[in-house]
């Protein structure tokens, strides 16, 4: 949950409801800034500020630490944290600590981000975005490996040392928020899964197919990798009539779309809640969706 209605109390309520209803996972994300300057084109083509939902975004790993203490089963994921904002040893230790305290329930969803102003605020040159992303993930994998850890990359180096804690399972799964062909190919090489935006059913199928095929070409087992389709459309209490975007609408409409994705061997769906302070309505919707799509 983010936006003007995000609060520790509301996050607690949603997290406990999701676990009680049997959902698979809870996800949050990282947003450093909501710049005052207009950055994104609006309906008329004029640039607007990024959406109001980004006004309040709690630090993701601290938020999931709070949620971990209040739950016992549900998986805790980030979608996404930008590793370029963090030193690799620090990031590896924070995820491993959360995994240990939560009982091996963490998925590290990482991505390159898109906002130059955030990269500038973190002191990261834009030209390092691609190569730096690869380098820091390799360094994180190294930190989670056996001691002594030693790493020498293009931008990061770790002198032979013990780095602890380690994730409880040995490695925390890393999934990448990839949407472009290049991003999907990179994920097939370095990650355990992808979380692409599924604007259409055909687009989601194409992304999953490319990811799995590229992984196989690289000698990896596609069966061991995951594809989690995500939508930025808010769930609606009432059905959308007429032309409806994919993975948008009421719980019943979402359940129909989820079934289509399940038939295409998509592993899961990550969706947003409406930016509303009416928690009762939100919980009613996620309860209804759980009933209509019991494997969601």
mmCIF file of C-alpha atoms in Angstrom:
data_model
loop_
_atom_site.group_PDB
_atom_site.id
_atom_site.type_symbol
_atom_site.label_atom_id
_atom_site.label_comp_id
_atom_site.label_asym_id
_atom_site.label_seq_id
_atom_site.Cartn_x
_atom_site.Cartn_y
_atom_site.Cartn_z
ATOM 1 C CA UNK A 1 0.000 0.000 0.000
ATOM 2 C CA UNK A 2 1.244 3.471 -0.860
ATOM 3 C CA UNK A 3 -0.220 6.912 -1.394
ATOM 4 C CA UNK A 4 -1.919 9.388 0.870
ATOM 5 C CA UNK A 5 -3.724 6.636 2.787
ATOM 6 C CA UNK A 6 -0.646 4.513 3.438
ATOM 7 C CA UNK A 7 0.004 4.114 7.162
ATOM 8 C CA UNK A 8 1.417 1.480 9.498
ATOM 9 C CA UNK A 9 -2.111 0.695 10.709
ATOM 10 C CA UNK A 10 -3.537 0.247 7.195
ATOM 11 C CA UNK A 11 -0.561 -1.812 6.030
ATOM 12 C CA UNK A 12 -1.008 -4.055 9.076
ATOM 13 C CA UNK A 13 -4.708 -4.550 8.342
ATOM 14 C CA UNK A 14 -4.176 -5.464 4.685
ATOM 15 C CA UNK A 15 -1.237 -7.776 5.448
ATOM 16 C CA UNK A 16 -3.099 -9.734 8.091
ATOM 17 C CA UNK A 17 -6.207 -9.967 5.912
ATOM 18 C CA UNK A 18 -4.165 -11.298 2.968
ATOM 19 C CA UNK A 19 -2.618 -14.015 5.124
ATOM 20 C CA UNK A 20 -5.945 -14.934 6.720
ATOM 21 C CA UNK A 21 -7.535 -15.283 3.274
ATOM 22 C CA UNK A 22 -4.773 -17.591 2.059
ATOM 23 C CA UNK A 23 -3.025 -15.352 -0.455
ATOM 24 C CA UNK A 24 0.399 -16.455 -1.630
ATOM 25 C CA UNK A 25 2.376 -13.254 -1.177
ATOM 26 C CA UNK A 26 2.523 -9.580 -0.218
ATOM 27 C CA UNK A 27 4.621 -7.098 -2.182
ATOM 28 C CA UNK A 28 5.834 -3.548 -1.741
ATOM 29 C CA UNK A 29 8.220 -1.306 -3.645
ATOM 30 C CA UNK A 30 10.818 1.439 -3.453
ATOM 31 C CA UNK A 31 10.285 5.048 -4.508
ATOM 32 C CA UNK A 32 12.877 7.582 -3.370
ATOM 33 C CA UNK A 33 11.234 10.745 -4.692
ATOM 34 C CA UNK A 34 8.047 12.267 -5.996
ATOM 35 C CA UNK A 35 9.554 15.220 -7.874
ATOM 36 C CA UNK A 36 7.630 18.463 -8.090
ATOM 37 C CA UNK A 37 8.581 18.752 -11.753
ATOM 38 C CA UNK A 38 6.247 17.218 -14.377
ATOM 39 C CA UNK A 39 7.769 14.032 -15.805
ATOM 40 C CA UNK A 40 5.085 11.855 -17.414
ATOM 41 C CA UNK A 41 2.750 12.663 -20.321
ATOM 42 C CA UNK A 42 -0.898 13.074 -19.338
ATOM 43 C CA UNK A 43 -4.026 12.320 -21.396
ATOM 44 C CA UNK A 44 -3.549 15.501 -23.472
ATOM 45 C CA UNK A 45 0.151 14.875 -24.048
ATOM 46 C CA UNK A 46 1.265 17.562 -21.617
ATOM 47 C CA UNK A 47 3.730 16.488 -18.965
ATOM 48 C CA UNK A 48 2.332 15.920 -15.468
ATOM 49 C CA UNK A 49 3.792 15.020 -12.095
ATOM 50 C CA UNK A 50 4.062 11.308 -11.374
ATOM 51 C CA UNK A 51 0.840 9.972 -9.774
ATOM 52 C CA UNK A 52 -0.340 10.897 -6.309
ATOM 53 C CA UNK A 53 -0.013 7.247 -5.236
ATOM 54 C CA UNK A 54 3.741 7.906 -4.908
ATOM 55 C CA UNK A 55 3.262 10.681 -2.357
ATOM 56 C CA UNK A 56 3.890 8.296 0.552
ATOM 57 C CA UNK A 57 5.941 5.157 -0.045
ATOM 58 C CA UNK A 58 7.402 3.536 3.047
ATOM 59 C CA UNK A 59 10.912 2.060 2.921
ATOM 60 C CA UNK A 60 10.223 -1.464 1.633
ATOM 61 C CA UNK A 61 12.498 -3.741 3.664
ATOM 62 C CA UNK A 62 11.665 -2.052 6.954
ATOM 63 C CA UNK A 63 7.986 -2.309 6.062
ATOM 64 C CA UNK A 64 8.329 -6.024 5.312
ATOM 65 C CA UNK A 65 10.179 -6.527 8.606
ATOM 66 C CA UNK A 66 7.109 -5.123 10.354
ATOM 67 C CA UNK A 67 4.828 -7.356 8.284
ATOM 68 C CA UNK A 68 7.024 -10.403 8.942
ATOM 69 C CA UNK A 69 6.490 -10.003 12.683
ATOM 70 C CA UNK A 70 2.702 -9.929 12.200
ATOM 71 C CA UNK A 71 2.411 -12.929 9.850
ATOM 72 C CA UNK A 72 3.696 -16.483 9.759
ATOM 73 C CA UNK A 73 3.159 -17.965 6.301
ATOM 74 C CA UNK A 74 2.755 -15.449 3.498
ATOM 75 C CA UNK A 75 5.690 -14.734 1.158
ATOM 76 C CA UNK A 76 7.165 -11.211 1.375
ATOM 77 C CA UNK A 77 8.369 -9.638 -1.875
ATOM 78 C CA UNK A 78 9.713 -6.376 -3.235
ATOM 79 C CA UNK A 79 8.633 -5.226 -6.666
ATOM 80 C CA UNK A 80 10.834 -3.426 -7.079
ATOM 81 C CA UNK A 81 13.862 -2.318 -5.091
ATOM 82 C CA UNK A 82 16.501 -0.601 -7.211
ATOM 83 C CA UNK A 83 19.835 -2.157 -6.170
ATOM 84 C CA UNK A 84 21.733 0.763 -7.701
ATOM 85 C CA UNK A 85 20.585 2.884 -4.748
ATOM 86 C CA UNK A 86 22.422 0.608 -2.292
ATOM 87 C CA UNK A 87 25.879 -0.799 -1.588
ATOM 88 C CA UNK A 88 25.738 -4.504 -2.539
ATOM 89 C CA UNK A 89 27.024 -5.806 0.813
ATOM 90 C CA UNK A 90 24.451 -3.708 2.689
ATOM 91 C CA UNK A 91 21.625 -4.802 0.410
ATOM 92 C CA UNK A 92 22.590 -8.476 0.629
ATOM 93 C CA UNK A 93 22.693 -8.325 4.432
ATOM 94 C CA UNK A 94 19.336 -6.559 4.687
ATOM 95 C CA UNK A 95 17.563 -9.124 2.528
ATOM 96 C CA UNK A 96 19.285 -12.009 4.339
ATOM 97 C CA UNK A 97 18.325 -10.563 7.730
ATOM 98 C CA UNK A 98 14.694 -10.240 6.653
ATOM 99 C CA UNK A 99 14.749 -13.795 5.308
ATOM 100 C CA UNK A 100 16.122 -15.131 8.593
ATOM 101 C CA UNK A 101 13.623 -13.256 10.754
ATOM 102 C CA UNK A 102 10.655 -14.134 8.530
ATOM 103 C CA UNK A 103 11.462 -17.839 8.330
ATOM 104 C CA UNK A 104 12.685 -18.017 4.721
ATOM 105 C CA UNK A 105 9.759 -16.116 3.188
ATOM 106 C CA UNK A 106 11.513 -13.425 1.129
ATOM 107 C CA UNK A 107 11.634 -12.812 -2.630
ATOM 108 C CA UNK A 108 13.993 -10.040 -3.753
ATOM 109 C CA UNK A 109 12.307 -8.262 -6.644
ATOM 110 C CA UNK A 110 14.862 -5.916 -8.203
ATOM 111 C CA UNK A 111 14.842 -3.524 -11.140
ATOM 112 C CA UNK A 112 16.767 -0.718 -12.822
ATOM 113 C CA UNK A 113 14.139 1.953 -12.223
ATOM 114 C CA UNK A 114 13.227 4.594 -14.759
ATOM 115 C CA UNK A 115 13.519 7.998 -13.098
ATOM 116 C CA UNK A 116 16.805 9.879 -13.751
ATOM 117 C CA UNK A 117 16.107 12.185 -10.799
ATOM 118 C CA UNK A 118 16.183 9.228 -8.406
ATOM 119 C CA UNK A 119 19.443 7.941 -9.852
ATOM 120 C CA UNK A 120 20.913 11.430 -9.476
ATOM 121 C CA UNK A 121 19.726 11.621 -5.855
ATOM 122 C CA UNK A 122 21.458 8.288 -5.187
ATOM 123 C CA UNK A 123 24.649 9.485 -6.883
ATOM 124 C CA UNK A 124 24.413 6.935 -9.714
ATOM 125 C CA UNK A 125 25.362 8.055 -13.246
ATOM 126 C CA UNK A 126 22.620 7.197 -15.728
ATOM 127 C CA UNK A 127 25.185 5.557 -18.023
ATOM 128 C CA UNK A 128 25.920 2.959 -15.311
ATOM 129 C CA UNK A 129 22.304 1.821 -15.136
ATOM 130 C CA UNK A 130 22.641 -1.415 -17.140
ATOM 131 C CA UNK A 131 26.175 -2.585 -16.376
ATOM 132 C CA UNK A 132 25.892 -1.417 -12.771
ATOM 133 C CA UNK A 133 22.705 -3.436 -12.307
ATOM 134 C CA UNK A 134 24.418 -6.623 -13.512
ATOM 135 C CA UNK A 135 27.448 -5.936 -11.338
ATOM 136 C CA UNK A 136 25.565 -5.320 -8.111
ATOM 137 C CA UNK A 137 23.401 -8.434 -8.526
ATOM 138 C CA UNK A 138 26.530 -10.528 -9.068
ATOM 139 C CA UNK A 139 27.990 -8.993 -5.901
ATOM 140 C CA UNK A 140 24.807 -9.775 -3.939
ATOM 141 C CA UNK A 141 24.883 -13.396 -5.137
ATOM 142 C CA UNK A 142 28.518 -13.555 -3.993
ATOM 143 C CA UNK A 143 27.616 -12.208 -0.536
ATOM 144 C CA UNK A 144 25.001 -14.945 -0.141
ATOM 145 C CA UNK A 145 27.539 -17.618 -1.064
ATOM 146 C CA UNK A 146 30.027 -19.450 1.154
ATOM 147 C CA UNK A 147 32.567 -17.519 3.185
ATOM 148 C CA UNK A 148 35.082 -16.161 2.587
ATOM 149 C CA UNK A 149 33.347 -13.920 0.054
ATOM 150 C CA UNK A 150 35.530 -12.198 -2.512
ATOM 151 C CA UNK A 151 34.274 -10.200 -5.474
ATOM 152 C CA UNK A 152 35.887 -7.980 -8.101
ATOM 153 C CA UNK A 153 33.507 -6.425 -10.616
ATOM 154 C CA UNK A 154 33.439 -3.386 -12.835
ATOM 155 C CA UNK A 155 32.001 -1.030 -10.202
ATOM 156 C CA UNK A 156 32.054 -3.010 -6.949
ATOM 157 C CA UNK A 157 34.734 -4.976 -5.106
ATOM 158 C CA UNK A 158 34.635 -7.016 -1.894
ATOM 159 C CA UNK A 159 37.904 -8.010 -0.257
ATOM 160 C CA UNK A 160 38.029 -11.597 1.015
ATOM 161 C CA UNK A 161 35.762 -11.508 4.065
ATOM 162 C CA UNK A 162 33.024 -13.220 5.988
ATOM 163 C CA UNK A 163 29.680 -11.584 5.121
ATOM 164 C CA UNK A 164 26.773 -12.562 7.300
ATOM 165 C CA UNK A 165 23.972 -13.338 7.801
ATOM 166 C CA UNK A 166 23.174 -15.549 4.826
ATOM 167 C CA UNK A 167 19.605 -16.169 3.647
ATOM 168 C CA UNK A 168 17.978 -19.043 5.484
ATOM 169 C CA UNK A 169 17.564 -21.085 2.308
ATOM 170 C CA UNK A 170 21.070 -20.442 1.072
ATOM 171 C CA UNK A 171 19.885 -17.971 -1.562
ATOM 172 C CA UNK A 172 16.900 -15.629 -1.554
ATOM 173 C CA UNK A 173 15.165 -15.833 -4.967
ATOM 174 C CA UNK A 174 15.826 -12.792 -7.150
ATOM 175 C CA UNK A 175 13.169 -11.766 -9.642
ATOM 176 C CA UNK A 176 13.560 -8.859 -12.033
ATOM 177 C CA UNK A 177 10.985 -6.283 -13.078
ATOM 178 C CA UNK A 178 11.633 -6.639 -16.796
ATOM 179 C CA UNK A 179 9.455 -5.457 -19.701
ATOM 180 C CA UNK A 180 11.788 -4.880 -22.655
ATOM 181 C CA UNK A 181 13.383 -7.642 -24.696
ATOM 182 C CA UNK A 182 16.785 -6.650 -23.345
ATOM 183 C CA UNK A 183 15.562 -6.662 -19.762
ATOM 184 C CA UNK A 184 13.907 -10.052 -20.178
ATOM 185 C CA UNK A 185 17.071 -11.505 -21.708
ATOM 186 C CA UNK A 186 19.142 -10.087 -18.834
ATOM 187 C CA UNK A 187 16.751 -11.645 -16.306
ATOM 188 C CA UNK A 188 16.989 -15.004 -18.080
ATOM 189 C CA UNK A 189 20.729 -14.835 -17.472
ATOM 190 C CA UNK A 190 20.953 -13.585 -13.875
ATOM 191 C CA UNK A 191 17.599 -14.040 -12.097
ATOM 192 C CA UNK A 192 15.133 -16.635 -10.848
ATOM 193 C CA UNK A 193 12.092 -14.991 -12.418
ATOM 194 C CA UNK A 194 10.491 -11.913 -13.924
ATOM 195 C CA UNK A 195 7.570 -9.661 -12.944
ATOM 196 C CA UNK A 196 6.589 -7.985 -16.241
ATOM 197 C CA UNK A 197 3.703 -5.570 -16.664
ATOM 198 C CA UNK A 198 0.916 -7.456 -18.427
ATOM 199 C CA UNK A 199 -0.897 -4.834 -20.491
ATOM 200 C CA UNK A 200 -2.458 -7.537 -22.696
ATOM 201 C CA UNK A 201 -2.813 -11.312 -22.544
ATOM 202 C CA UNK A 202 -0.809 -11.734 -25.744
ATOM 203 C CA UNK A 203 1.911 -9.463 -24.403
ATOM 204 C CA UNK A 204 2.179 -11.471 -21.169
ATOM 205 C CA UNK A 205 2.405 -14.717 -23.126
ATOM 206 C CA UNK A 206 5.133 -13.275 -25.368
ATOM 207 C CA UNK A 207 7.155 -12.069 -22.358
ATOM 208 C CA UNK A 208 6.913 -15.435 -20.627
ATOM 209 C CA UNK A 209 7.798 -17.317 -23.804
ATOM 210 C CA UNK A 210 10.871 -15.179 -24.471
ATOM 211 C CA UNK A 211 12.073 -15.446 -20.877
ATOM 212 C CA UNK A 212 11.781 -19.214 -20.738
ATOM 213 C CA UNK A 213 13.226 -19.776 -24.217
ATOM 214 C CA UNK A 214 16.216 -17.518 -23.527
ATOM 215 C CA UNK A 215 16.877 -19.267 -20.219
ATOM 216 C CA UNK A 216 16.851 -22.650 -21.975
ATOM 217 C CA UNK A 217 19.275 -21.352 -24.604
ATOM 218 C CA UNK A 218 21.596 -20.337 -21.771
ATOM 219 C CA UNK A 219 21.500 -23.848 -20.339
ATOM 220 C CA UNK A 220 19.119 -23.052 -17.502
ATOM 221 C CA UNK A 221 15.979 -25.005 -16.586
ATOM 222 C CA UNK A 222 12.961 -22.876 -17.463
ATOM 223 C CA UNK A 223 10.829 -25.044 -15.179
ATOM 224 C CA UNK A 224 12.740 -23.691 -12.179
ATOM 225 C CA UNK A 225 12.038 -20.042 -13.103
ATOM 226 C CA UNK A 226 8.903 -18.003 -12.425
ATOM 227 C CA UNK A 227 6.813 -15.487 -14.350
ATOM 228 C CA UNK A 228 4.545 -13.255 -12.271
ATOM 229 C CA UNK A 229 2.373 -10.939 -14.354
ATOM 230 C CA UNK A 230 1.724 -7.584 -12.728
ATOM 231 C CA UNK A 231 -0.883 -4.926 -13.288
ATOM 232 C CA UNK A 232 -0.915 -1.277 -12.270
ATOM 233 C CA UNK A 233 -4.688 -1.048 -12.752
ATOM 234 C CA UNK A 234 -6.524 -0.661 -9.448
ATOM 235 C CA UNK A 235 -9.093 -3.286 -8.538
ATOM 236 C CA UNK A 236 -12.620 -1.882 -8.786
ATOM 237 C CA UNK A 237 -15.657 -2.715 -6.634
ATOM 238 C CA UNK A 238 -17.899 -2.759 -9.729
ATOM 239 C CA UNK A 239 -17.332 -4.285 -13.186
ATOM 240 C CA UNK A 240 -15.897 -2.161 -15.996
ATOM 241 C CA UNK A 241 -18.260 -2.085 -18.965
ATOM 242 C CA UNK A 242 -17.270 -1.860 -22.621
ATOM 243 C CA UNK A 243 -13.647 -2.201 -23.652
ATOM 244 C CA UNK A 244 -11.773 -3.280 -20.554
ATOM 245 C CA UNK A 245 -7.998 -3.240 -20.108
ATOM 246 C CA UNK A 246 -6.476 -6.611 -19.317
ATOM 247 C CA UNK A 247 -6.180 -7.302 -15.556
ATOM 248 C CA UNK A 248 -8.462 -4.385 -14.721
ATOM 249 C CA UNK A 249 -11.913 -4.265 -13.248
ATOM 250 C CA UNK A 250 -13.909 -6.022 -10.550
ATOM 251 C CA UNK A 251 -12.848 -9.170 -8.668
ATOM 252 C CA UNK A 252 -14.923 -11.318 -11.051
ATOM 253 C CA UNK A 253 -13.322 -9.721 -14.116
ATOM 254 C CA UNK A 254 -9.857 -10.152 -12.601
ATOM 255 C CA UNK A 255 -10.632 -13.799 -11.866
ATOM 256 C CA UNK A 256 -11.450 -14.330 -15.552
ATOM 257 C CA UNK A 257 -8.129 -12.812 -16.603
ATOM 258 C CA UNK A 258 -6.224 -14.818 -13.975
ATOM 259 C CA UNK A 259 -7.701 -18.029 -15.374
ATOM 260 C CA UNK A 260 -6.450 -17.145 -18.845
ATOM 261 C CA UNK A 261 -2.962 -16.564 -17.462
ATOM 262 C CA UNK A 262 -3.074 -19.815 -15.526
ATOM 263 C CA UNK A 263 -3.885 -21.675 -18.728
ATOM 264 C CA UNK A 264 -0.696 -20.175 -20.225
ATOM 265 C CA UNK A 265 1.442 -21.423 -17.304
ATOM 266 C CA UNK A 266 1.957 -17.969 -15.809
ATOM 267 C CA UNK A 267 2.904 -18.592 -12.182
ATOM 268 C CA UNK A 268 1.114 -15.732 -10.497
ATOM 269 C CA UNK A 269 -0.439 -12.282 -10.692
ATOM 270 C CA UNK A 270 0.631 -9.220 -8.740
ATOM 271 C CA UNK A 271 -2.043 -6.518 -8.647
ATOM 272 C CA UNK A 272 -2.679 -3.131 -7.066
ATOM 273 C CA UNK A 273 -5.405 -1.992 -4.733
ATOM 274 C CA UNK A 274 -7.447 1.174 -5.356
ATOM 275 C CA UNK A 275 -6.040 4.313 -3.712
ATOM 276 C CA UNK A 276 -8.873 4.446 -1.180
ATOM 277 C CA UNK A 277 -9.034 4.857 2.576
ATOM 278 C CA UNK A 278 -12.061 2.537 2.692
ATOM 279 C CA UNK A 279 -10.291 -0.543 4.036
ATOM 280 C CA UNK A 280 -13.534 -2.460 4.421
ATOM 281 C CA UNK A 281 -14.117 -2.202 0.651
ATOM 282 C CA UNK A 282 -10.549 -3.253 -0.095
ATOM 283 C CA UNK A 283 -10.806 -6.316 2.127
ATOM 284 C CA UNK A 284 -14.184 -7.245 0.651
ATOM 285 C CA UNK A 285 -12.645 -7.140 -2.829
ATOM 286 C CA UNK A 286 -9.614 -9.281 -1.988
ATOM 287 C CA UNK A 287 -11.872 -11.751 -0.182
ATOM 288 C CA UNK A 288 -14.170 -12.006 -3.181
ATOM 289 C CA UNK A 289 -11.248 -12.434 -5.567
ATOM 290 C CA UNK A 290 -9.868 -15.204 -3.404
ATOM 291 C CA UNK A 291 -13.228 -16.972 -3.615
ATOM 292 C CA UNK A 292 -13.491 -16.557 -7.392
ATOM 293 C CA UNK A 293 -9.862 -17.454 -8.090
ATOM 294 C CA UNK A 294 -8.964 -19.912 -5.320
ATOM 295 C CA UNK A 295 -5.468 -20.565 -6.626
ATOM 296 C CA UNK A 296 -4.665 -16.836 -6.971
#
